[in-house]
């Protein structure tokens, strides 16, 4: 059951996201993050792992283009550029592979 962590401190709107607010050195912060990742990995079920998939833009049942268009739009929003519809992302993805093959 998910139980949210209650924090007594409120987020500081003047502090940019992703910037450490502790007095830890970069090396200490890195060690803390590595320990946290290891703790989370230890909680995964036995045999859990990723399986390589072939990218197929035309098969809607695998949700590849859903992920690609969502990730592209998140990146576009972060950088203040125009977002694209899923179909436009699919058309762009269809031109990338032939372009790579001809270089």
XYZ file of N, CA and C in Angstrom:
309
model
N 0.838 -1.172 0.000
C 0.000 0.000 0.000
C 0.885 1.238 0.000
N 0.552 2.204 -0.875
C 1.319 3.439 -0.972
C 0.950 4.368 0.160
N 1.964 4.840 0.859
C 1.765 5.835 1.909
C 2.700 6.994 1.590
N 2.154 8.181 1.274
C 3.018 9.310 0.929
C 3.860 9.740 2.118
N 5.069 10.146 1.819
C 5.965 10.660 2.835
C 5.520 12.066 3.211
N 5.371 12.314 4.482
C 4.970 13.634 4.943
C 6.226 14.406 5.313
N 6.360 15.570 4.731
C 7.530 16.395 4.994
C 7.093 17.650 5.727
N 7.880 18.018 6.726
C 7.543 19.227 7.473
C 8.004 20.480 6.735
N 8.908 20.292 5.778
C 9.396 21.454 5.041
C 8.610 21.616 3.746
N 8.365 22.837 3.394
C 7.653 23.134 2.157
C 8.663 23.413 1.056
N 8.311 23.109 -0.208
C 9.239 23.410 -1.304
C 9.526 24.900 -1.381
N 10.758 25.207 -1.702
C 11.161 26.598 -1.844
C 10.983 26.992 -3.308
N 10.047 27.899 -3.628
C 9.828 28.266 -5.029
C 11.024 28.976 -5.654
N 11.935 29.496 -4.831
C 13.123 30.165 -5.364
C 14.240 29.184 -5.683
N 14.106 27.943 -5.217
C 15.126 26.910 -5.447
C 14.792 26.174 -6.735
N 15.676 26.195 -7.744
C 15.397 25.478 -8.990
C 15.227 23.986 -8.738
N 14.336 23.345 -9.498
C 14.134 21.908 -9.361
C 15.407 21.172 -9.727
N 15.664 20.079 -9.035
C 16.824 19.254 -9.334
C 18.108 19.735 -8.688
N 18.048 20.815 -7.951
C 19.239 21.334 -7.286
C 19.202 20.875 -5.837
N 20.275 20.264 -5.394
C 20.332 19.771 -4.023
C 20.194 20.921 -3.034
N 19.404 20.671 -1.996
C 19.203 21.712 -0.990
C 19.996 21.415 0.275
N 20.707 20.286 0.318
C 21.485 19.949 1.506
C 22.885 20.545 1.409
N 23.595 20.422 2.508
C 24.973 20.911 2.546
C 25.972 19.828 2.146
N 25.464 18.711 1.622
C 26.338 17.598 1.241
C 27.176 17.982 0.029
N 28.384 17.432 0.003
C 29.252 17.664 -1.148
C 28.697 16.880 -2.335
N 29.116 17.214 -3.555
C 28.650 16.447 -4.721
C 28.952 14.948 -4.595
N 30.104 14.625 -4.023
C 30.471 13.209 -3.849
C 29.536 12.525 -2.845
N 29.214 13.212 -1.758
C 28.286 12.654 -0.763
C 26.890 12.495 -1.358
N 26.479 13.462 -2.155
C 25.166 13.386 -2.790
C 25.118 12.226 -3.778
N 26.209 12.038 -4.520
C 26.288 10.915 -5.459
C 26.179 9.592 -4.708
N 26.905 9.457 -3.609
C 26.862 8.225 -2.817
C 25.461 7.979 -2.255
N 24.787 9.050 -1.846
C 23.431 8.910 -1.324
C 22.493 8.408 -2.416
N 22.626 8.967 -3.622
C 21.771 8.552 -4.737
C 22.054 7.114 -5.165
N 23.320 6.729 -5.192
C 23.682 5.350 -5.552
C 23.100 4.383 -4.527
N 23.200 4.720 -3.255
C 22.637 3.870 -2.201
C 21.120 3.759 -2.342
N 20.466 4.850 -2.688
C 19.011 4.835 -2.863
C 18.615 3.959 -4.049
N 19.352 4.049 -5.152
C 19.062 3.204 -6.318
C 19.263 1.738 -5.959
N 20.330 1.435 -5.252
C 20.578 0.034 -4.847
C 19.471 -0.474 -3.939
N 18.984 0.374 -3.049
C 17.897 -0.018 -2.145
C 16.638 -0.324 -2.958
N 16.345 0.505 -3.953
C 15.159 0.288 -4.772
C 15.299 -0.958 -5.650
N 16.486 -1.191 -6.197
C 16.721 -2.377 -7.032
C 16.544 -3.645 -6.204
N 16.968 -3.610 -4.935
C 16.831 -4.786 -4.069
C 15.361 -5.145 -3.825
N 14.472 -4.197 -3.982
C 13.050 -4.443 -3.768
C 12.357 -5.062 -4.980
N 13.042 -5.107 -6.129
C 12.438 -5.679 -7.337
C 12.284 -7.190 -7.182
N 11.253 -7.768 -7.789
C 11.077 -9.220 -7.700
C 12.228 -9.955 -8.393
N 12.472 -11.183 -7.952
C 13.533 -12.006 -8.543
C 13.249 -12.214 -10.024
N 14.277 -12.108 -10.845
C 14.129 -12.311 -12.276
C 13.614 -11.107 -13.025
N 13.384 -10.004 -12.323
C 12.899 -8.802 -12.991
C 13.986 -8.251 -13.889
N 13.621 -7.855 -15.074
C 14.607 -7.292 -15.981
C 13.942 -6.699 -17.205
N 14.722 -6.038 -17.987
C 14.236 -5.424 -19.213
C 14.532 -6.354 -20.385
N 13.645 -6.324 -21.356
C 13.814 -7.133 -22.556
C 13.900 -6.177 -23.741
N 14.908 -6.373 -24.578
C 15.073 -5.518 -25.749
C 13.919 -5.720 -26.716
N 13.423 -4.618 -27.263
C 12.318 -4.656 -28.208
C 12.758 -4.010 -29.516
N 12.269 -4.540 -30.628
C 12.483 -3.897 -31.917
C 11.497 -2.745 -32.023
N 11.970 -1.580 -32.434
C 11.088 -0.432 -32.590
C 10.230 -0.625 -33.821
N 8.922 -0.524 -33.649
C 7.989 -0.644 -34.762
C 6.960 0.471 -34.635
N 7.076 1.455 -35.498
C 6.201 2.625 -35.412
C 4.793 2.355 -35.909
N 4.612 1.320 -36.724
C 3.298 1.069 -37.336
C 2.417 0.108 -36.544
N 2.931 -0.485 -35.478
C 2.150 -1.411 -34.659
C 1.671 -0.665 -33.411
N 0.414 -0.252 -33.415
C -0.102 0.539 -32.298
C -0.285 -0.268 -31.024
N -0.279 -1.601 -31.113
C -0.495 -2.419 -29.918
C 0.730 -2.434 -28.993
N 1.909 -2.042 -29.498
C 3.108 -2.065 -28.648
C 3.370 -0.728 -27.944
N 2.607 0.280 -28.280
C 2.675 1.601 -27.632
C 4.018 2.314 -27.801
N 4.827 1.901 -28.769
C 6.113 2.564 -28.989
C 5.928 4.032 -29.360
N 5.023 4.307 -30.266
C 4.828 5.693 -30.695
C 4.167 6.533 -29.612
N 3.370 5.901 -28.760
C 2.800 6.638 -27.630
C 3.926 7.155 -26.740
N 4.898 6.276 -26.457
C 6.026 6.668 -25.626
C 6.874 7.733 -26.316
N 7.175 7.516 -27.595
C 8.011 8.458 -28.342
C 7.372 9.839 -28.381
N 6.074 9.901 -28.694
C 5.429 11.213 -28.781
C 5.317 11.865 -27.409
N 5.059 11.089 -26.361
C 4.987 11.659 -25.010
C 6.344 12.197 -24.572
N 7.404 11.414 -24.795
C 8.745 11.858 -24.408
C 9.175 13.081 -25.215
N 8.866 13.085 -26.495
C 9.226 14.229 -27.339
C 8.490 15.489 -26.899
N 7.225 15.351 -26.546
C 6.459 16.510 -26.113
C 6.903 17.014 -24.740
N 7.306 16.107 -23.864
C 7.860 16.549 -22.574
C 9.147 17.338 -22.793
N 9.993 16.826 -23.664
C 11.249 17.527 -23.974
C 10.962 18.879 -24.630
N 10.004 18.902 -25.556
C 9.641 20.153 -26.221
C 9.142 21.170 -25.204
N 8.330 20.712 -24.274
C 7.796 21.618 -23.252
C 8.919 22.165 -22.369
N 9.891 21.309 -22.043
C 11.026 21.755 -21.211
C 11.858 22.818 -21.920
N 11.989 22.695 -23.234
C 12.821 23.623 -23.987
C 12.030 24.724 -24.675
N 10.724 24.780 -24.431
C 9.904 25.852 -24.974
C 9.748 25.816 -26.478
N 9.738 24.619 -27.065
C 9.514 24.511 -28.504
C 8.152 23.870 -28.745
N 7.678 23.932 -29.965
C 6.335 23.456 -30.292
C 6.211 21.943 -30.084
N 5.117 21.547 -29.468
C 4.814 20.131 -29.310
C 4.174 19.619 -30.592
N 4.178 18.299 -30.775
C 3.620 17.708 -31.992
C 2.552 16.676 -31.632
N 1.635 16.470 -32.558
C 0.625 15.424 -32.401
C 1.288 14.063 -32.612
N 0.627 13.011 -32.153
C 1.168 11.662 -32.273
C 1.420 11.295 -33.739
N 0.504 11.644 -34.632
C 0.670 11.307 -36.049
C 1.888 12.013 -36.636
N 2.102 13.276 -36.259
C 3.277 13.991 -36.767
C 4.564 13.357 -36.240
N 4.551 12.921 -34.979
C 5.727 12.235 -34.421
C 5.981 10.933 -35.173
N 4.907 10.252 -35.562
C 5.039 9.004 -36.316
C 5.652 9.261 -37.692
N 5.230 10.338 -38.338
C 5.795 10.687 -39.652
C 7.267 11.044 -39.539
N 7.629 11.770 -38.495
C 9.040 12.135 -38.277
C 9.863 10.885 -38.015
N 9.350 9.983 -37.162
C 10.072 8.738 -36.858
C 10.266 7.910 -38.124
N 9.299 7.938 -39.032
C 9.408 7.190 -40.279
C 10.490 7.716 -41.197
N 10.857 8.982 -41.042
C 11.918 9.563 -41.883
C 13.308 9.409 -41.262
N 13.378 9.134 -39.977
C 14.674 9.041 -39.306
C 15.438 7.793 -39.739
N 14.797 6.651 -39.736
C 15.483 5.395 -40.060
C 16.061 5.428 -41.476
N 15.296 5.824 -42.518
C 15.908 5.902 -43.848
C 17.051 6.919 -43.899
N 16.951 7.997 -43.152
C 18.020 8.985 -43.155
C 19.289 8.415 -42.538
N 19.151 7.615 -41.497
C 20.323 7.001 -40.867
C 20.934 5.961 -41.803
N 20.079 5.215 -42.484
C 20.565 4.170 -43.379
C 21.336 4.723 -44.563
N 21.060 5.952 -44.965
C 21.737 6.520 -46.129
C 22.968 7.328 -45.769
N 23.307 7.432 -44.491
C 24.510 8.219 -44.125
C 25.695 7.322 -43.893
